[in-house]
PDB file of C-alpha atoms in Angstrom:
ATOM      1  CA  ASP A  18      11.406  -3.715   8.541  1.00 52.00           C
ATOM      2  CA  ALA A  19       7.816  -4.894   8.772  1.00 59.00           C
ATOM      3  CA  LYS A  20       6.649  -5.188  12.363  1.00 86.00           C
ATOM      4  CA  THR A  21       4.269  -8.049  11.652  1.00 94.00           C
ATOM      5  CA  THR A  22       4.526 -11.783  11.016  1.00 95.00           C
ATOM      6  CA  GLN A  23       2.102 -13.607   8.743  1.00 97.00           C
ATOM      7  CA  PRO A  24       2.031 -17.106   7.265  1.00 97.00           C
ATOM      8  CA  PRO A  25       3.217 -17.009   3.655  1.00 96.00           C
ATOM      9  CA  SER A  26       0.180 -18.841   2.303  1.00 97.00           C
ATOM     10  CA  MET A  27      -3.207 -20.257   3.252  1.00 97.00           C
ATOM     11  CA  ASP A  28      -6.002 -22.156   1.564  1.00 97.00           C
ATOM     12  CA  CYS A  29      -9.707 -21.824   2.257  1.00 97.00           C
ATOM     13  CA  ALA A  30     -12.755 -23.469   0.707  1.00 97.00           C
ATOM     14  CA  GLU A  31     -15.212 -21.258  -1.116  1.00 97.00           C
ATOM     15  CA  GLY A  32     -18.150 -20.312   1.086  1.00 97.00           C
ATOM     16  CA  ARG A  33     -16.265 -20.913   4.326  1.00 97.00           C
ATOM     17  CA  ALA A  34     -14.859 -18.275   6.648  1.00 97.00           C
ATOM     18  CA  ALA A  35     -11.255 -17.361   5.977  1.00 98.00           C
ATOM     19  CA  ASN A  36      -9.295 -16.531   9.133  1.00 98.00           C
ATOM     20  CA  LEU A  37      -5.970 -14.814   8.506  1.00 98.00           C
ATOM     21  CA  PRO A  38      -3.643 -14.498  11.509  1.00 98.00           C
ATOM     22  CA  CYS A  39      -1.084 -11.805  12.183  1.00 97.00           C
ATOM     23  CA  ASN A  40       1.450 -11.436  14.970  1.00 96.00           C
ATOM     24  CA  HIS A  41       2.561  -7.965  16.025  1.00 94.00           C
ATOM     25  CA  SER A  42       4.151  -8.625  19.398  1.00 93.00           C
ATOM     26  CA  THR A  43       6.101  -5.334  19.457  1.00 91.00           C
ATOM     27  CA  ILE A  44       3.117  -3.118  18.700  1.00 91.00           C
ATOM     28  CA  SER A  45       2.992   0.152  20.620  1.00 88.00           C
ATOM     29  CA  GLY A  46      -0.040   1.571  22.344  1.00 86.00           C
ATOM     30  CA  ASN A  47      -0.388   4.280  19.702  1.00 84.00           C
ATOM     31  CA  GLU A  48      -0.238   2.005  16.670  1.00 88.00           C
ATOM     32  CA  TYR A  49      -3.156   0.884  14.563  1.00 91.00           C
ATOM     33  CA  VAL A  50      -3.487  -2.520  12.912  1.00 94.00           C
ATOM     34  CA  TYR A  51      -4.332  -2.195   9.205  1.00 95.00           C
ATOM     35  CA  TRP A  52      -5.250  -4.843   6.667  1.00 97.00           C
ATOM     36  CA  TYR A  53      -4.908  -4.464   2.915  1.00 98.00           C
ATOM     37  CA  ARG A  54      -5.180  -6.960   0.119  1.00 98.00           C
ATOM     38  CA  GLN A  55      -3.711  -6.992  -3.359  1.00 98.00           C
ATOM     39  CA  ILE A  56      -5.242  -8.846  -6.235  1.00 96.00           C
ATOM     40  CA  HIS A  57      -2.957  -9.606  -9.152  1.00 89.00           C
ATOM     41  CA  SER A  58      -2.210  -6.552 -11.321  1.00 89.00           C
ATOM     42  CA  GLN A  59      -4.085  -4.178  -9.027  1.00 95.00           C
ATOM     43  CA  GLY A  60      -3.027  -1.772  -6.313  1.00 97.00           C
ATOM     44  CA  PRO A  61      -3.466  -2.629  -2.631  1.00 97.00           C
ATOM     45  CA  GLN A  62      -7.074  -2.361  -1.480  1.00 97.00           C
ATOM     46  CA  TYR A  63      -7.906  -1.089   1.999  1.00 97.00           C
ATOM     47  CA  ILE A  64      -9.952  -3.590   4.023  1.00 98.00           C
ATOM     48  CA  ILE A  65     -10.168  -2.521   7.650  1.00 97.00           C
ATOM     49  CA  HIS A  66      -8.209  -1.086  10.566  1.00 95.00           C
ATOM     50  CA  GLY A  67      -8.452  -0.981  14.345  1.00 94.00           C
ATOM     51  CA  LEU A  68      -6.667   0.243  17.454  1.00 92.00           C
ATOM     52  CA  LYS A  69      -7.949  -1.757  20.414  1.00 91.00           C
ATOM     53  CA  ASN A  70     -11.509  -2.829  19.784  1.00 89.00           C
ATOM     54  CA  ASN A  71     -12.749  -5.383  17.313  1.00 95.00           C
ATOM     55  CA  GLU A  72     -14.034  -3.851  14.098  1.00 96.00           C
ATOM     56  CA  THR A  73     -16.452  -4.960  11.403  1.00 97.00           C
ATOM     57  CA  ASN A  74     -17.367  -3.523   8.038  1.00 97.00           C
ATOM     58  CA  GLU A  75     -18.978  -4.760   4.847  1.00 96.00           C
ATOM     59  CA  MET A  76     -15.809  -6.560   3.790  1.00 95.00           C
ATOM     60  CA  ALA A  77     -14.451  -8.211   6.913  1.00 97.00           C
ATOM     61  CA  SER A  78     -14.068  -8.377  10.679  1.00 98.00           C
ATOM     62  CA  LEU A  79     -10.926  -7.598  12.624  1.00 98.00           C
ATOM     63  CA  ILE A  80     -10.353  -9.329  15.935  1.00 98.00           C
ATOM     64  CA  ILE A  81      -7.548  -7.890  18.079  1.00 96.00           C
ATOM     65  CA  THR A  82      -6.409  -9.789  21.176  1.00 96.00           C
ATOM     66  CA  GLU A  83      -6.646  -8.047  24.512  1.00 94.00           C
ATOM     67  CA  ASP A  84      -2.854  -7.676  24.766  1.00 94.00           C
ATOM     68  CA  ARG A  85      -2.837  -6.379  21.150  1.00 94.00           C
ATOM     69  CA  LYS A  86       0.035  -8.668  20.225  1.00 95.00           C
ATOM     70  CA  SER A  87      -1.918 -10.464  17.526  1.00 96.00           C
ATOM     71  CA  SER A  88      -4.984 -10.105  15.377  1.00 97.00           C
ATOM     72  CA  THR A  89      -7.138 -12.068  12.958  1.00 98.00           C
ATOM     73  CA  LEU A  90      -8.832 -10.877   9.811  1.00 98.00           C
ATOM     74  CA  ILE A  91     -12.031 -12.757   9.096  1.00 98.00           C
ATOM     75  CA  LEU A  92     -13.666 -12.950   5.678  1.00 97.00           C
ATOM     76  CA  PRO A  93     -17.017 -14.480   6.639  1.00 96.00           C
ATOM     77  CA  HIS A  94     -17.967 -16.170   3.355  1.00 94.00           C
ATOM     78  CA  ALA A  95     -14.950 -16.433   1.094  1.00 96.00           C
ATOM     79  CA  THR A  96     -15.433 -16.327  -2.671  1.00 97.00           C
ATOM     80  CA  LEU A  97     -12.994 -17.013  -5.495  1.00 97.00           C
ATOM     81  CA  ARG A  98     -12.584 -13.240  -5.897  1.00 96.00           C
ATOM     82  CA  ASP A  99     -11.048 -13.103  -2.419  1.00 97.00           C
ATOM     83  CA  THR A 100      -7.929 -14.864  -3.691  1.00 97.00           C
ATOM     84  CA  ALA A 101      -5.199 -12.284  -3.099  1.00 98.00           C
ATOM     85  CA  VAL A 102      -2.150 -11.373  -1.017  1.00 97.00           C
ATOM     86  CA  TYR A 103      -3.277 -10.018   2.356  1.00 98.00           C
ATOM     87  CA  TYR A 104      -1.045  -7.584   4.222  1.00 97.00           C
ATOM     88  CA  CYS A 105      -1.222  -6.915   7.949  1.00 96.00           C
ATOM     89  CA  ILE A 106       0.459  -3.603   8.836  1.00 93.00           C
ATOM     90  CA  VAL A 107       0.963  -1.637  12.041  1.00 90.00           C
ATOM     91  CA  ARG A 108       0.861   2.128  11.681  1.00 85.00           C
ATOM     92  CA  VAL A 109       1.515   4.868  14.194  1.00 77.00           C
ATOM     93  CA  ALA A 110      -1.558   6.808  15.210  1.00 69.00           C
ATOM     94  CA  GLY A 111       0.184  10.112  15.666  1.00 62.00           C
ATOM     95  CA  TYR A 112       1.490  12.507  13.094  1.00 58.00           C
ATOM     96  CA  SER A 113       5.096  13.405  12.498  1.00 57.00           C
ATOM     97  CA  GLY A 114       4.838  14.789   9.011  1.00 56.00           C
ATOM     98  CA  GLY A 115       6.888  12.068   7.469  1.00 58.00           C
ATOM     99  CA  GLY A 116       6.270   9.312   4.992  1.00 57.00           C
ATOM    100  CA  ALA A 117       7.157   6.756   7.567  1.00 57.00           C
ATOM    101  CA  ASP A 118       3.729   7.419   9.012  1.00 63.00           C
ATOM    102  CA  GLY A 119       2.344   5.753   5.944  1.00 74.00           C
ATOM    103  CA  LEU A 120       2.448   2.017   5.488  1.00 85.00           C
ATOM    104  CA  THR A 121       5.352  -0.422   5.688  1.00 86.00           C
ATOM    105  CA  PHE A 122       4.474  -3.614   3.837  1.00 90.00           C
ATOM    106  CA  GLY A 123       5.857  -7.068   4.573  1.00 88.00           C
ATOM    107  CA  LYS A 124       5.409 -10.104   2.351  1.00 90.00           C
ATOM    108  CA  GLY A 125       1.812 -10.807   3.387  1.00 95.00           C
ATOM    109  CA  THR A 126      -0.228 -13.992   3.196  1.00 97.00           C
ATOM    110  CA  HIS A 127      -1.208 -15.410  -0.167  1.00 97.00           C
ATOM    111  CA  LEU A 128      -4.783 -16.584   0.398  1.00 98.00           C
ATOM    112  CA  ILE A 129      -6.071 -19.060  -2.156  1.00 98.00           C
ATOM    113  CA  ILE A 130      -9.796 -19.767  -2.205  1.00 97.00           C
ATOM    114  CA  GLN A 131     -10.492 -23.250  -3.495  1.00 96.00           C
ATOM    115  CA  PRO A 132     -13.714 -23.982  -5.432  1.00 94.00           C
TER     116      PRO A 132
ATOM    117  CA  GLY B   3     -16.625   8.551  -6.080  1.00 55.00           C
ATOM    118  CA  ALA B   4     -13.531   8.334  -8.221  1.00 82.00           C
ATOM    119  CA  GLY B   5     -10.531   6.629  -6.758  1.00 95.00           C
ATOM    120  CA  VAL B   6      -6.840   7.266  -7.288  1.00 98.00           C
ATOM    121  CA  SER B   7      -6.021   7.315 -10.982  1.00 98.00           C
ATOM    122  CA  GLN B   8      -2.586   6.602 -12.441  1.00 98.00           C
ATOM    123  CA  SER B   9      -1.335   6.905 -15.982  1.00 97.00           C
ATOM    124  CA  PRO B  10      -0.022   5.404 -18.079  1.00 98.00           C
ATOM    125  CA  ARG B  11      -1.002   1.927 -16.961  1.00 97.00           C
ATOM    126  CA  TYR B  12       2.018   0.443 -18.735  1.00 98.00           C
ATOM    127  CA  LYS B  13       5.223   2.074 -19.868  1.00 98.00           C
ATOM    128  CA  VAL B  14       8.112   0.573 -21.783  1.00 98.00           C
ATOM    129  CA  ALA B  15      11.280   2.637 -21.885  1.00 98.00           C
ATOM    130  CA  LYS B  16      14.658   2.014 -23.396  1.00 98.00           C
ATOM    131  CA  ARG B  17      17.549   2.239 -20.978  1.00 98.00           C
ATOM    132  CA  GLY B  18      18.650   5.831 -20.678  1.00 98.00           C
ATOM    133  CA  GLN B  19      15.274   7.371 -21.490  1.00 98.00           C
ATOM    134  CA  ASP B  20      13.438   9.666 -19.113  1.00 98.00           C
ATOM    135  CA  VAL B  21       9.897   8.761 -18.002  1.00 98.00           C
ATOM    136  CA  ALA B  22       7.108  10.630 -16.227  1.00 98.00           C
ATOM    137  CA  LEU B  23       4.375   8.862 -14.296  1.00 98.00           C
ATOM    138  CA  ARG B  24       1.200  10.682 -13.301  1.00 98.00           C
ATOM    139  CA  CYS B  25      -1.029  10.331 -10.250  1.00 98.00           C
ATOM    140  CA  ASP B  26      -4.460  11.907  -9.767  1.00 98.00           C
ATOM    141  CA  PRO B  27      -5.360  11.506  -6.080  1.00 97.00           C
ATOM    142  CA  ILE B  28      -8.835  11.448  -4.610  1.00 97.00           C
ATOM    143  CA  SER B  29     -10.198  14.993  -4.550  1.00 95.00           C
ATOM    144  CA  GLY B  30      -9.559  16.728  -1.243  1.00 93.00           C
ATOM    145  CA  HIS B  31      -6.903  14.291  -0.059  1.00 94.00           C
ATOM    146  CA  VAL B  32      -4.064  16.171   1.558  1.00 92.00           C
ATOM    147  CA  SER B  33      -1.518  13.380   1.726  1.00 92.00           C
ATOM    148  CA  LEU B  34       0.041  11.648  -1.267  1.00 94.00           C
ATOM    149  CA  PHE B  35       2.502   8.781  -1.259  1.00 94.00           C
ATOM    150  CA  TRP B  36       4.542   7.048  -3.962  1.00 96.00           C
ATOM    151  CA  TYR B  37       5.585   3.412  -3.613  1.00 96.00           C
ATOM    152  CA  GLN B  38       7.684   1.075  -5.730  1.00 97.00           C
ATOM    153  CA  GLN B  39       6.784  -2.598  -5.988  1.00 96.00           C
ATOM    154  CA  ALA B  40       9.203  -5.140  -7.427  1.00 95.00           C
ATOM    155  CA  LEU B  41       7.916  -8.451  -8.704  1.00 91.00           C
ATOM    156  CA  GLY B  42       6.882 -10.733  -5.859  1.00 89.00           C
ATOM    157  CA  GLN B  43       7.550  -8.138  -3.171  1.00 91.00           C
ATOM    158  CA  GLY B  44       5.415  -5.805  -1.112  1.00 92.00           C
ATOM    159  CA  PRO B  45       5.292  -2.101  -1.990  1.00 94.00           C
ATOM    160  CA  GLU B  46       8.179   0.019  -0.681  1.00 93.00           C
ATOM    161  CA  PHE B  47       7.882   3.686   0.271  1.00 92.00           C
ATOM    162  CA  LEU B  48       9.483   6.263  -2.037  1.00 95.00           C
ATOM    163  CA  THR B  49       8.244   9.708  -1.103  1.00 93.00           C
ATOM    164  CA  TYR B  50       5.456  11.635   0.639  1.00 91.00           C
ATOM    165  CA  PHE B  51       3.681  14.957   0.048  1.00 92.00           C
ATOM    166  CA  GLN B  52       1.438  16.979   2.278  1.00 91.00           C
ATOM    167  CA  ASN B  53      -0.374  19.285  -0.115  1.00 94.00           C
ATOM    168  CA  GLU B  54       2.403  20.661  -2.340  1.00 95.00           C
ATOM    169  CA  ALA B  55       5.192  20.155   0.174  1.00 94.00           C
ATOM    170  CA  GLN B  56       7.429  17.133  -0.227  1.00 93.00           C
ATOM    171  CA  LEU B  57       8.031  16.248   3.404  1.00 90.00           C
ATOM    172  CA  ASP B  58       9.843  12.969   3.017  1.00 90.00           C
ATOM    173  CA  LYS B  59      11.874  11.653   0.098  1.00 91.00           C
ATOM    174  CA  SER B  60      13.964   9.216   2.060  1.00 90.00           C
ATOM    175  CA  GLY B  61      12.828   6.233  -0.021  1.00 92.00           C
ATOM    176  CA  LEU B  62      13.896   7.546  -3.408  1.00 96.00           C
ATOM    177  CA  PRO B  63      16.603   5.121  -4.563  1.00 95.00           C
ATOM    178  CA  SER B  64      18.782   7.628  -6.382  1.00 95.00           C
ATOM    179  CA  ASP B  65      18.969  11.217  -7.554  1.00 96.00           C
ATOM    180  CA  ARG B  66      17.563  10.062 -10.876  1.00 98.00           C
ATOM    181  CA  PHE B  67      14.168   9.910  -9.173  1.00 98.00           C
ATOM    182  CA  PHE B  68      12.250  13.143  -8.741  1.00 97.00           C
ATOM    183  CA  ALA B  69       8.665  13.792  -7.654  1.00 98.00           C
ATOM    184  CA  GLU B  70       6.539  16.896  -7.595  1.00 98.00           C
ATOM    185  CA  ARG B  71       3.044  18.017  -6.678  1.00 97.00           C
ATOM    186  CA  PRO B  72       3.080  21.722  -7.567  1.00 96.00           C
ATOM    187  CA  GLU B  73      -0.553  22.582  -6.851  1.00 94.00           C
ATOM    188  CA  GLY B  74      -1.180  20.095  -4.106  1.00 93.00           C
ATOM    189  CA  SER B  75      -3.259  17.803  -6.279  1.00 95.00           C
ATOM    190  CA  VAL B  76      -1.830  15.920  -9.262  1.00 98.00           C
ATOM    191  CA  SER B  77       1.631  14.449  -8.719  1.00 98.00           C
ATOM    192  CA  THR B  78       4.292  13.347 -11.164  1.00 98.00           C
ATOM    193  CA  LEU B  79       7.107  10.896 -10.513  1.00 98.00           C
ATOM    194  CA  LYS B  80       9.963  11.378 -12.934  1.00 98.00           C
ATOM    195  CA  ILE B  81      12.798   8.953 -13.508  1.00 98.00           C
ATOM    196  CA  GLN B  82      15.761  10.196 -15.490  1.00 98.00           C
ATOM    197  CA  ARG B  83      18.142   7.991 -17.465  1.00 98.00           C
ATOM    198  CA  THR B  84      16.187   4.844 -16.669  1.00 98.00           C
ATOM    199  CA  GLN B  85      18.054   1.667 -15.773  1.00 97.00           C
ATOM    200  CA  GLN B  86      16.893  -1.940 -15.901  1.00 97.00           C
ATOM    201  CA  GLU B  87      16.703  -2.084 -12.126  1.00 96.00           C
ATOM    202  CA  ASP B  88      14.020   0.620 -12.275  1.00 97.00           C
ATOM    203  CA  SER B  89      11.607  -1.912 -13.773  1.00 97.00           C
ATOM    204  CA  ALA B  90       8.774  -2.219 -11.275  1.00 97.00           C
ATOM    205  CA  VAL B  91       5.202  -1.189 -10.577  1.00 98.00           C
ATOM    206  CA  TYR B  92       4.955   2.365  -9.264  1.00 98.00           C
ATOM    207  CA  LEU B  93       1.978   2.902  -6.980  1.00 98.00           C
ATOM    208  CA  CYS B  94       0.441   6.134  -5.828  1.00 97.00           C
ATOM    209  CA  ALA B  95      -1.746   6.438  -2.736  1.00 96.00           C
ATOM    210  CA  SER B  96      -3.632   9.300  -1.153  1.00 95.00           C
ATOM    211  CA  SER B  97      -5.286   9.860   2.200  1.00 92.00           C
ATOM    212  CA  LEU B  98      -7.424  12.539   3.750  1.00 90.00           C
ATOM    213  CA  ALA B  99      -4.734  13.238   6.337  1.00 80.00           C
ATOM    214  CA  ASN B 100      -1.462  11.679   7.362  1.00 71.00           C
ATOM    215  CA  ARG B 101      -2.386  10.160  10.642  1.00 73.00           C
ATOM    216  CA  GLY B 102      -2.984   6.652  11.743  1.00 73.00           C
ATOM    217  CA  ASN B 103      -6.758   6.756  11.527  1.00 83.00           C
ATOM    218  CA  SER B 104      -6.817   7.855   7.886  1.00 87.00           C
ATOM    219  CA  PRO B 105      -6.504   4.961   5.430  1.00 92.00           C
ATOM    220  CA  LEU B 106      -4.369   5.219   2.316  1.00 93.00           C
ATOM    221  CA  HIS B 107      -6.187   4.532  -0.944  1.00 96.00           C
ATOM    222  CA  PHE B 108      -4.095   3.186  -3.808  1.00 97.00           C
ATOM    223  CA  GLY B 109      -4.257   3.451  -7.545  1.00 98.00           C
ATOM    224  CA  ASN B 110      -3.616   0.434  -9.771  1.00 97.00           C
ATOM    225  CA  GLY B 111      -0.100   1.564 -10.535  1.00 98.00           C
ATOM    226  CA  THR B 112       2.082   2.067 -13.566  1.00 98.00           C
ATOM    227  CA  ARG B 113       4.087  -0.946 -14.651  1.00 98.00           C
ATOM    228  CA  LEU B 114       7.434   0.289 -15.945  1.00 98.00           C
ATOM    229  CA  THR B 115       9.604  -2.002 -18.033  1.00 98.00           C
ATOM    230  CA  VAL B 116      13.068  -0.804 -18.960  1.00 98.00           C
ATOM    231  CA  THR B 117      14.623  -2.681 -21.868  1.00 96.00           C
TER     232      THR B 117
END
């Protein structure tokens, strides 16, 4: 079972910031928060991940609350090409040699960028 | 650099036929994962390799599914005696190491249709 909760869909106007929320209230201290997105007919694309601190890269920013029970992915200037399903995933930081250390996907948020 | 490459991109098989799906991971990536994605759902874990060793095959739905990675690089997912319920997109992902700080990078998948 996915350990995250996301809204099933969201709209955002082109050029505005898209803020995608994720709840992970049962996250453990050794689990990372990962974000992927999947555009139709493509494989999931890695966006960003973080453990405790906020993170930023060329694609997005990740804001993690101090208690780590929720996070927000921010796409600063959304374009039509950002329309996709966005997955928030928690992943254990350690290593046990098993596939369960990979990614467990939920249903994600379908983000629709409106022109 | 080159990403994860999967072939064929599309495969149509008649029920009962055997199929083989190929994955070329990113060069130097130790970990390789296979996922199955049904229409409208998130990807689901099938199996995991570390180099040539298959360390976790707990997600394989039946003994008709078999995966190998004999030289620790290219991997093949084989499905014997295909059934209609096997119709899905099969995704391959690789990562530098299997630990929480090492993102998985996905290919664009093979869409299998069993008629």
